[in-house]
């Protein structure tokens, strides 16, 4: 997975956004090639932060920078990111192969190498030979692994994940997290993962960005973050 | 959970309802099949009847094709623009044609597309001499598209709106171009519902009566139903009426059979409350295209409706409303609509009670379960035997006993009640079923039964759906010309019949006024009748 070397640092520079009655203001950065957890209470703006980086929201003011390159006005498809959502990552009416293949070419014009890459990626996530399966016939965990496989073939240096394991049961979350760590070892991509789960945060992330009421209130390494029990919102989060 | 007595009552009601519906339809069919048609010395199916059948199929096919082909770009444009100004109102506007009496809509279409209509006026001004003709095949197709394009469009938009929001995020994130989005997302979603929509529209067009009666031009453009009516009322040619009726039943049976093989199309999809976000089609050319498509479709539906309003307001409404002819027709219509609505709701409640009673038994026997299925099918029997055919059957059944017109009001009430039954069931069955699931255990454990249960448990919850169903059934009956056309006479005049006669005798000012009044009343009743469906669903979804 060659993408890793150029994995960028991501920075939100005084980004302002108004959604309905809510004012959001983000000033933070995400270290290159690491896994950063984005946490905070429900409705604090975690997914919006991800949407700003992916390009689905355009800030009213401020900049979204990838390694000092200003991507604020770039269309989502022109940003070097892959996305994994909590659910519906796969088009339900298309088989696994097509779902992954669309990640390589959105018109599904695939070369022989591309087809091999799809099969390799499936092997990578432990779903060898599942190319022709339909999403409905897969378990929730398997569907998320297909989404990982698509992220792999896309070879984008940034991976944005919005609570990717929230719909899975705890045992499965653990093994999925291990898989994510292993894949990160290979790709060294910059990974941002929104999570509600303190265990997941400890297991996966080297850094934490904590959001409350539309603002970043803590930006720290995971160890440091875990000691910040003084902040009420954080202690509430950590105690589950 | 039901007591034995409640159980018996439920099944008993079901048997009564079944007996009534199946006898009413069955006797009509038997009368048609058993009628001695030999004296005419000719084959039942002559060149004329075959020609009528061919035309029926041809116009239904073309209408279905056109409605769907034209609805697809409109639906795609509307789905692509969740923020389009007035989108919600455009979607509501698209529900209007279905609630409008067919005759009223036909009048509106003639005003816009007719010889003296707006469009031909424009064409003449542009120097084009050849006017568009609203009569004949073209007019029938136009009118069918007017009714069915909005129906298809609403179903398609609802389907596209219900796709997971992540699909659009992914499509954009993956960099899909419009063609890829169509190929991988939009088309697969539509392809699943298209067979159902096409079947539904084909069925509606194959049994279309009023539009073809008004817009069809003579023998060259006649469907089976209209030909039946003409052979009874004008030519008095019973063998031909019977041959055509048999053809009609065979045709609907085949279509219904095929339809049952298709995935069902939920006609009462609630508007999705979720905010859909689309990131594709932001270029100026796409915006322009979508805006034009939506604008044309809106005008296509809005102009005829508007012309009904404008023409109706120019009529001398006070004089019309006070005229004895109007008052008599209005009171007849009201009585017929109310009776048929009540009958329809009563049959529906009987059927539903029986189905609940059967479902409640732990070891309901095979016979009981089969009866439950039969009951469900009974409520849709009128789809198999359309109103005009039912009327024809009863016409022959009653003729030996004297003047059929004396029985006309009762027949029309029964036919209208059966026509409304599938729709009434659609409103009542989920409501009563849900109420039963929620309260059955509790009422059983508290031992509440009889009148107390009816007053304290059922009435507060079920009164509203029952009234909604009643309102919808009344709207259908008020706007119906099919059953009345066979039996209407000087002594038996309903509002649609009066309107039709005024139209035929070129009393157009009166016709315009009548159309406006009838249109408004029917729309109001339909909207009361359907208002509960969407809100109820969303309430459930929110829970």
PDB file of N, CA and C in Angstrom, chain A residues 64-134:
ATOM      1  N   UNK A  64      -9.440  24.830   5.396  1.00  0.00           N
ATOM      2  CA  UNK A  64      -9.144  23.424   5.632  1.00  0.00           C
ATOM      3  C   UNK A  64      -7.854  23.110   4.874  1.00  0.00           C
ATOM      4  N   UNK A  65      -6.776  22.771   5.625  1.00  0.00           N
ATOM      5  CA  UNK A  65      -5.462  22.609   5.009  1.00  0.00           C
ATOM      6  C   UNK A  65      -4.995  21.169   5.108  1.00  0.00           C
ATOM      7  N   UNK A  66      -4.474  20.648   3.994  1.00  0.00           N
ATOM      8  CA  UNK A  66      -3.800  19.359   3.979  1.00  0.00           C
ATOM      9  C   UNK A  66      -2.325  19.688   3.730  1.00  0.00           C
ATOM     10  N   UNK A  67      -1.478  19.550   4.767  1.00  0.00           N
ATOM     11  CA  UNK A  67      -0.060  19.917   4.605  1.00  0.00           C
ATOM     12  C   UNK A  67       0.098  21.326   4.037  1.00  0.00           C
ATOM     13  N   UNK A  68      -0.571  22.282   4.570  1.00  0.00           N
ATOM     14  CA  UNK A  68      -0.472  23.666   4.117  1.00  0.00           C
ATOM     15  C   UNK A  68      -1.062  23.905   2.725  1.00  0.00           C
ATOM     16  N   UNK A  69      -1.643  22.852   2.121  1.00  0.00           N
ATOM     17  CA  UNK A  69      -2.322  23.079   0.859  1.00  0.00           C
ATOM     18  C   UNK A  69      -3.787  23.372   1.179  1.00  0.00           C
ATOM     19  N   UNK A  70      -4.280  24.510   0.683  1.00  0.00           N
ATOM     20  CA  UNK A  70      -5.637  24.927   1.016  1.00  0.00           C
ATOM     21  C   UNK A  70      -6.650  24.168   0.147  1.00  0.00           C
ATOM     22  N   UNK A  71      -7.435  23.290   0.777  1.00  0.00           N
ATOM     23  CA  UNK A  71      -8.424  22.511   0.023  1.00  0.00           C
ATOM     24  C   UNK A  71      -9.853  22.965   0.322  1.00  0.00           C
ATOM     25  N   UNK A  72      -9.981  24.142   0.956  1.00  0.00           N
ATOM     26  CA  UNK A  72     -11.286  24.577   1.444  1.00  0.00           C
ATOM     27  C   UNK A  72     -12.361  24.530   0.371  1.00  0.00           C
ATOM     28  N   UNK A  73     -12.041  24.935  -0.849  1.00  0.00           N
ATOM     29  CA  UNK A  73     -13.062  25.031  -1.887  1.00  0.00           C
ATOM     30  C   UNK A  73     -13.051  23.852  -2.851  1.00  0.00           C
ATOM     31  N   UNK A  74     -12.275  22.824  -2.516  1.00  0.00           N
ATOM     32  CA  UNK A  74     -12.230  21.660  -3.407  1.00  0.00           C
ATOM     33  C   UNK A  74     -13.480  20.799  -3.239  1.00  0.00           C
ATOM     34  N   UNK A  75     -13.952  20.265  -4.347  1.00  0.00           N
ATOM     35  CA  UNK A  75     -15.079  19.326  -4.333  1.00  0.00           C
ATOM     36  C   UNK A  75     -14.668  18.054  -3.588  1.00  0.00           C
ATOM     37  N   UNK A  76     -15.596  17.404  -2.889  1.00  0.00           N
ATOM     38  CA  UNK A  76     -15.246  16.200  -2.118  1.00  0.00           C
ATOM     39  C   UNK A  76     -14.465  15.167  -2.927  1.00  0.00           C
ATOM     40  N   UNK A  77     -14.831  15.020  -4.220  1.00  0.00           N
ATOM     41  CA  UNK A  77     -14.163  13.970  -4.999  1.00  0.00           C
ATOM     42  C   UNK A  77     -12.726  14.342  -5.336  1.00  0.00           C
ATOM     43  N   UNK A  78     -12.353  15.601  -5.126  1.00  0.00           N
ATOM     44  CA  UNK A  78     -10.986  16.017  -5.440  1.00  0.00           C
ATOM     45  C   UNK A  78     -10.088  16.029  -4.209  1.00  0.00           C
ATOM     46  N   UNK A  79     -10.600  15.544  -3.088  1.00  0.00           N
ATOM     47  CA  UNK A  79      -9.777  15.525  -1.877  1.00  0.00           C
ATOM     48  C   UNK A  79      -9.232  14.115  -1.682  1.00  0.00           C
ATOM     49  N   UNK A  80      -8.001  14.001  -1.205  1.00  0.00           N
ATOM     50  CA  UNK A  80      -7.366  12.671  -1.123  1.00  0.00           C
ATOM     51  C   UNK A  80      -7.861  11.874   0.075  1.00  0.00           C
ATOM     52  N   UNK A  81      -9.176  11.691   0.189  1.00  0.00           N
ATOM     53  CA  UNK A  81      -9.712  11.004   1.371  1.00  0.00           C
ATOM     54  C   UNK A  81     -10.575   9.814   0.976  1.00  0.00           C
ATOM     55  N   UNK A  82     -10.622   8.828   1.887  1.00  0.00           N
ATOM     56  CA  UNK A  82     -11.594   7.750   1.808  1.00  0.00           C
ATOM     57  C   UNK A  82     -12.498   7.859   3.019  1.00  0.00           C
ATOM     58  N   UNK A  83     -13.739   7.352   2.862  1.00  0.00           N
ATOM     59  CA  UNK A  83     -14.717   7.493   3.935  1.00  0.00           C
ATOM     60  C   UNK A  83     -15.243   6.138   4.367  1.00  0.00           C
ATOM     61  N   UNK A  84     -15.431   5.989   5.678  1.00  0.00           N
ATOM     62  CA  UNK A  84     -16.150   4.825   6.184  1.00  0.00           C
ATOM     63  C   UNK A  84     -17.168   5.328   7.192  1.00  0.00           C
ATOM     64  N   UNK A  85     -18.449   5.057   6.911  1.00  0.00           N
ATOM     65  CA  UNK A  85     -19.508   5.474   7.823  1.00  0.00           C
ATOM     66  C   UNK A  85     -19.884   4.338   8.760  1.00  0.00           C
ATOM     67  N   UNK A  86     -20.804   4.670   9.685  1.00  0.00           N
ATOM     68  CA  UNK A  86     -21.260   3.646  10.619  1.00  0.00           C
ATOM     69  C   UNK A  86     -22.049   2.565   9.890  1.00  0.00           C
ATOM     70  N   UNK A  87     -22.799   2.998   8.864  1.00  0.00           N
ATOM     71  CA  UNK A  87     -23.712   2.075   8.199  1.00  0.00           C
ATOM     72  C   UNK A  87     -23.827   2.462   6.733  1.00  0.00           C
ATOM     73  N   UNK A  88     -24.414   1.589   5.941  1.00  0.00           N
ATOM     74  CA  UNK A  88     -24.666   1.880   4.528  1.00  0.00           C
ATOM     75  C   UNK A  88     -23.406   2.283   3.770  1.00  0.00           C
ATOM     76  N   UNK A  89     -22.310   1.641   4.076  1.00  0.00           N
ATOM     77  CA  UNK A  89     -21.084   1.907   3.332  1.00  0.00           C
ATOM     78  C   UNK A  89     -21.093   1.255   1.964  1.00  0.00           C
ATOM     79  N   UNK A  90     -21.980   0.256   1.821  1.00  0.00           N
ATOM     80  CA  UNK A  90     -22.026  -0.470   0.559  1.00  0.00           C
ATOM     81  C   UNK A  90     -23.359  -0.185  -0.120  1.00  0.00           C
ATOM     82  N   UNK A  91     -23.326  -0.099  -1.446  1.00  0.00           N
ATOM     83  CA  UNK A  91     -24.569  -0.018  -2.200  1.00  0.00           C
ATOM     84  C   UNK A  91     -25.226  -1.388  -2.124  1.00  0.00           C
ATOM     85  N   UNK A  92     -26.409  -1.427  -1.511  1.00  0.00           N
ATOM     86  CA  UNK A  92     -27.024  -2.706  -1.175  1.00  0.00           C
ATOM     87  C   UNK A  92     -27.357  -3.582  -2.362  1.00  0.00           C
ATOM     88  N   UNK A  93     -27.535  -2.968  -3.532  1.00  0.00           N
ATOM     89  CA  UNK A  93     -27.957  -3.746  -4.696  1.00  0.00           C
ATOM     90  C   UNK A  93     -26.775  -4.163  -5.565  1.00  0.00           C
ATOM     91  N   UNK A  94     -25.551  -3.817  -5.140  1.00  0.00           N
ATOM     92  CA  UNK A  94     -24.368  -4.177  -5.925  1.00  0.00           C
ATOM     93  C   UNK A  94     -23.524  -5.170  -5.137  1.00  0.00           C
ATOM     94  N   UNK A  95     -22.888  -6.113  -5.838  1.00  0.00           N
ATOM     95  CA  UNK A  95     -22.132  -7.116  -5.098  1.00  0.00           C
ATOM     96  C   UNK A  95     -20.823  -6.536  -4.556  1.00  0.00           C
ATOM     97  N   UNK A  96     -20.156  -7.352  -3.750  1.00  0.00           N
ATOM     98  CA  UNK A  96     -18.960  -6.904  -3.050  1.00  0.00           C
ATOM     99  C   UNK A  96     -17.896  -6.410  -4.034  1.00  0.00           C
ATOM    100  N   UNK A  97     -17.712  -7.164  -5.106  1.00  0.00           N
ATOM    101  CA  UNK A  97     -16.691  -6.787  -6.087  1.00  0.00           C
ATOM    102  C   UNK A  97     -16.980  -5.393  -6.660  1.00  0.00           C
ATOM    103  N   UNK A  98     -18.232  -5.182  -7.088  1.00  0.00           N
ATOM    104  CA  UNK A  98     -18.583  -3.895  -7.680  1.00  0.00           C
ATOM    105  C   UNK A  98     -18.413  -2.763  -6.666  1.00  0.00           C
ATOM    106  N   UNK A  99     -18.837  -3.021  -5.433  1.00  0.00           N
ATOM    107  CA  UNK A  99     -18.707  -1.996  -4.400  1.00  0.00           C
ATOM    108  C   UNK A  99     -17.251  -1.577  -4.211  1.00  0.00           C
ATOM    109  N   UNK A 100     -16.342  -2.555  -4.233  1.00  0.00           N
ATOM    110  CA  UNK A 100     -14.926  -2.212  -4.060  1.00  0.00           C
ATOM    111  C   UNK A 100     -14.378  -1.590  -5.347  1.00  0.00           C
ATOM    112  N   UNK A 101     -14.782  -2.191  -6.489  1.00  0.00           N
ATOM    113  CA  UNK A 101     -14.288  -1.707  -7.781  1.00  0.00           C
ATOM    114  C   UNK A 101     -14.616  -0.237  -8.011  1.00  0.00           C
ATOM    115  N   UNK A 102     -15.797   0.201  -7.542  1.00  0.00           N
ATOM    116  CA  UNK A 102     -16.171   1.602  -7.703  1.00  0.00           C
ATOM    117  C   UNK A 102     -15.200   2.530  -6.975  1.00  0.00           C
ATOM    118  N   UNK A 103     -14.503   1.984  -5.980  1.00  0.00           N
ATOM    119  CA  UNK A 103     -13.507   2.783  -5.273  1.00  0.00           C
ATOM    120  C   UNK A 103     -12.285   3.052  -6.139  1.00  0.00           C
ATOM    121  N   UNK A 104     -12.009   2.149  -7.077  1.00  0.00           N
ATOM    122  CA  UNK A 104     -10.870   2.346  -7.971  1.00  0.00           C
ATOM    123  C   UNK A 104     -11.267   3.251  -9.118  1.00  0.00           C
ATOM    124  N   UNK A 105     -12.411   2.937  -9.742  1.00  0.00           N
ATOM    125  CA  UNK A 105     -12.888   3.758 -10.842  1.00  0.00           C
ATOM    126  C   UNK A 105     -14.394   3.920 -10.732  1.00  0.00           C
ATOM    127  N   UNK A 106     -14.873   5.174 -10.596  1.00  0.00           N
ATOM    128  CA  UNK A 106     -16.301   5.381 -10.364  1.00  0.00           C
ATOM    129  C   UNK A 106     -17.181   5.015 -11.548  1.00  0.00           C
ATOM    130  N   UNK A 107     -16.604   4.709 -12.718  1.00  0.00           N
ATOM    131  CA  UNK A 107     -17.418   4.203 -13.816  1.00  0.00           C
ATOM    132  C   UNK A 107     -17.216   2.711 -13.995  1.00  0.00           C
ATOM    133  N   UNK A 108     -16.472   2.116 -13.069  1.00  0.00           N
ATOM    134  CA  UNK A 108     -16.191   0.684 -13.065  1.00  0.00           C
ATOM    135  C   UNK A 108     -15.432   0.239 -14.310  1.00  0.00           C
ATOM    136  N   UNK A 109     -14.584   1.111 -14.838  1.00  0.00           N
ATOM    137  CA  UNK A 109     -13.713   0.677 -15.927  1.00  0.00           C
ATOM    138  C   UNK A 109     -12.447   0.135 -15.284  1.00  0.00           C
ATOM    139  N   UNK A 110     -12.367  -1.187 -15.185  1.00  0.00           N
ATOM    140  CA  UNK A 110     -11.291  -1.801 -14.417  1.00  0.00           C
ATOM    141  C   UNK A 110     -10.360  -2.603 -15.322  1.00  0.00           C
ATOM    142  N   UNK A 111      -9.062  -2.478 -15.066  1.00  0.00           N
ATOM    143  CA  UNK A 111      -8.085  -3.289 -15.785  1.00  0.00           C
ATOM    144  C   UNK A 111      -7.921  -4.609 -15.049  1.00  0.00           C
ATOM    145  N   UNK A 112      -7.156  -5.501 -15.647  1.00  0.00           N
ATOM    146  CA  UNK A 112      -6.919  -6.789 -15.000  1.00  0.00           C
ATOM    147  C   UNK A 112      -6.229  -6.586 -13.655  1.00  0.00           C
ATOM    148  N   UNK A 113      -5.266  -5.640 -13.611  1.00  0.00           N
ATOM    149  CA  UNK A 113      -4.587  -5.373 -12.334  1.00  0.00           C
ATOM    150  C   UNK A 113      -5.561  -4.874 -11.279  1.00  0.00           C
ATOM    151  N   UNK A 114      -6.500  -4.020 -11.725  1.00  0.00           N
ATOM    152  CA  UNK A 114      -7.488  -3.497 -10.785  1.00  0.00           C
ATOM    153  C   UNK A 114      -8.292  -4.639 -10.171  1.00  0.00           C
ATOM    154  N   UNK A 115      -8.692  -5.575 -11.038  1.00  0.00           N
ATOM    155  CA  UNK A 115      -9.483  -6.704 -10.545  1.00  0.00           C
ATOM    156  C   UNK A 115      -8.686  -7.512  -9.531  1.00  0.00           C
ATOM    157  N   UNK A 116      -7.411  -7.692  -9.824  1.00  0.00           N
ATOM    158  CA  UNK A 116      -6.564  -8.416  -8.870  1.00  0.00           C
ATOM    159  C   UNK A 116      -6.449  -7.648  -7.571  1.00  0.00           C
ATOM    160  N   UNK A 117      -6.342  -6.318  -7.692  1.00  0.00           N
ATOM    161  CA  UNK A 117      -6.232  -5.494  -6.486  1.00  0.00           C
ATOM    162  C   UNK A 117      -7.473  -5.666  -5.615  1.00  0.00           C
ATOM    163  N   UNK A 118      -8.650  -5.757  -6.249  1.00  0.00           N
ATOM    164  CA  UNK A 118      -9.879  -5.954  -5.480  1.00  0.00           C
ATOM    165  C   UNK A 118      -9.801  -7.265  -4.705  1.00  0.00           C
ATOM    166  N   UNK A 119      -9.395  -8.343  -5.400  1.00  0.00           N
ATOM    167  CA  UNK A 119      -9.315  -9.645  -4.727  1.00  0.00           C
ATOM    168  C   UNK A 119      -8.273  -9.622  -3.616  1.00  0.00           C
ATOM    169  N   UNK A 120      -7.123  -8.944  -3.887  1.00  0.00           N
ATOM    170  CA  UNK A 120      -6.086  -8.856  -2.847  1.00  0.00           C
ATOM    171  C   UNK A 120      -6.619  -8.136  -1.618  1.00  0.00           C
ATOM    172  N   UNK A 121      -7.373  -7.050  -1.861  1.00  0.00           N
ATOM    173  CA  UNK A 121      -7.863  -6.266  -0.723  1.00  0.00           C
ATOM    174  C   UNK A 121      -8.833  -7.107   0.099  1.00  0.00           C
ATOM    175  N   UNK A 122      -9.628  -7.933  -0.581  1.00  0.00           N
ATOM    176  CA  UNK A 122     -10.560  -8.787   0.154  1.00  0.00           C
ATOM    177  C   UNK A 122      -9.799  -9.785   1.016  1.00  0.00           C
ATOM    178  N   UNK A 123      -8.699 -10.342   0.451  1.00  0.00           N
ATOM    179  CA  UNK A 123      -7.880 -11.261   1.231  1.00  0.00           C
ATOM    180  C   UNK A 123      -7.316 -10.531   2.450  1.00  0.00           C
ATOM    181  N   UNK A 124      -6.921  -9.293   2.234  1.00  0.00           N
ATOM    182  CA  UNK A 124      -6.345  -8.456   3.284  1.00  0.00           C
ATOM    183  C   UNK A 124      -7.286  -8.313   4.486  1.00  0.00           C
ATOM    184  N   UNK A 125      -8.589  -8.200   4.215  1.00  0.00           N
ATOM    185  CA  UNK A 125      -9.536  -8.044   5.320  1.00  0.00           C
ATOM    186  C   UNK A 125     -10.198  -9.372   5.704  1.00  0.00           C
ATOM    187  N   UNK A 126      -9.626 -10.487   5.180  1.00  0.00           N
ATOM    188  CA  UNK A 126     -10.101 -11.801   5.604  1.00  0.00           C
ATOM    189  C   UNK A 126     -11.400 -12.231   4.960  1.00  0.00           C
ATOM    190  N   UNK A 127     -11.681 -11.732   3.756  1.00  0.00           N
ATOM    191  CA  UNK A 127     -12.921 -12.124   3.077  1.00  0.00           C
ATOM    192  C   UNK A 127     -12.618 -12.732   1.709  1.00  0.00           C
ATOM    193  N   UNK A 128     -11.555 -13.537   1.658  1.00  0.00           N
ATOM    194  CA  UNK A 128     -11.144 -14.124   0.390  1.00  0.00           C
ATOM    195  C   UNK A 128     -12.316 -14.815  -0.313  1.00  0.00           C
ATOM    196  N   UNK A 129     -12.468 -14.543  -1.598  1.00  0.00           N
ATOM    197  CA  UNK A 129     -13.465 -15.259  -2.392  1.00  0.00           C
ATOM    198  C   UNK A 129     -14.888 -14.757  -2.241  1.00  0.00           C
ATOM    199  N   UNK A 130     -15.078 -13.651  -1.553  1.00  0.00           N
ATOM    200  CA  UNK A 130     -16.443 -13.159  -1.336  1.00  0.00           C
ATOM    201  C   UNK A 130     -16.888 -12.174  -2.413  1.00  0.00           C
ATOM    202  N   UNK A 131     -16.185 -12.110  -3.533  1.00  0.00           N
ATOM    203  CA  UNK A 131     -16.442 -11.079  -4.539  1.00  0.00           C
ATOM    204  C   UNK A 131     -17.900 -10.993  -4.968  1.00  0.00           C
ATOM    205  N   UNK A 132     -18.543 -12.147  -5.149  1.00  0.00           N
ATOM    206  CA  UNK A 132     -19.887 -12.128  -5.745  1.00  0.00           C
ATOM    207  C   UNK A 132     -21.000 -12.070  -4.703  1.00  0.00           C
ATOM    208  N   UNK A 133     -20.633 -11.983  -3.431  1.00  0.00           N
ATOM    209  CA  UNK A 133     -21.684 -11.927  -2.393  1.00  0.00           C
ATOM    210  C   UNK A 133     -22.370 -10.574  -2.424  1.00  0.00           C
ATOM    211  N   UNK A 134     -23.666 -10.566  -2.061  1.00  0.00           N
ATOM    212  CA  UNK A 134     -24.395  -9.310  -1.951  1.00  0.00           C
ATOM    213  C   UNK A 134     -24.310  -8.828  -0.500  1.00  0.00           C
TER     214      UNK A 134
END
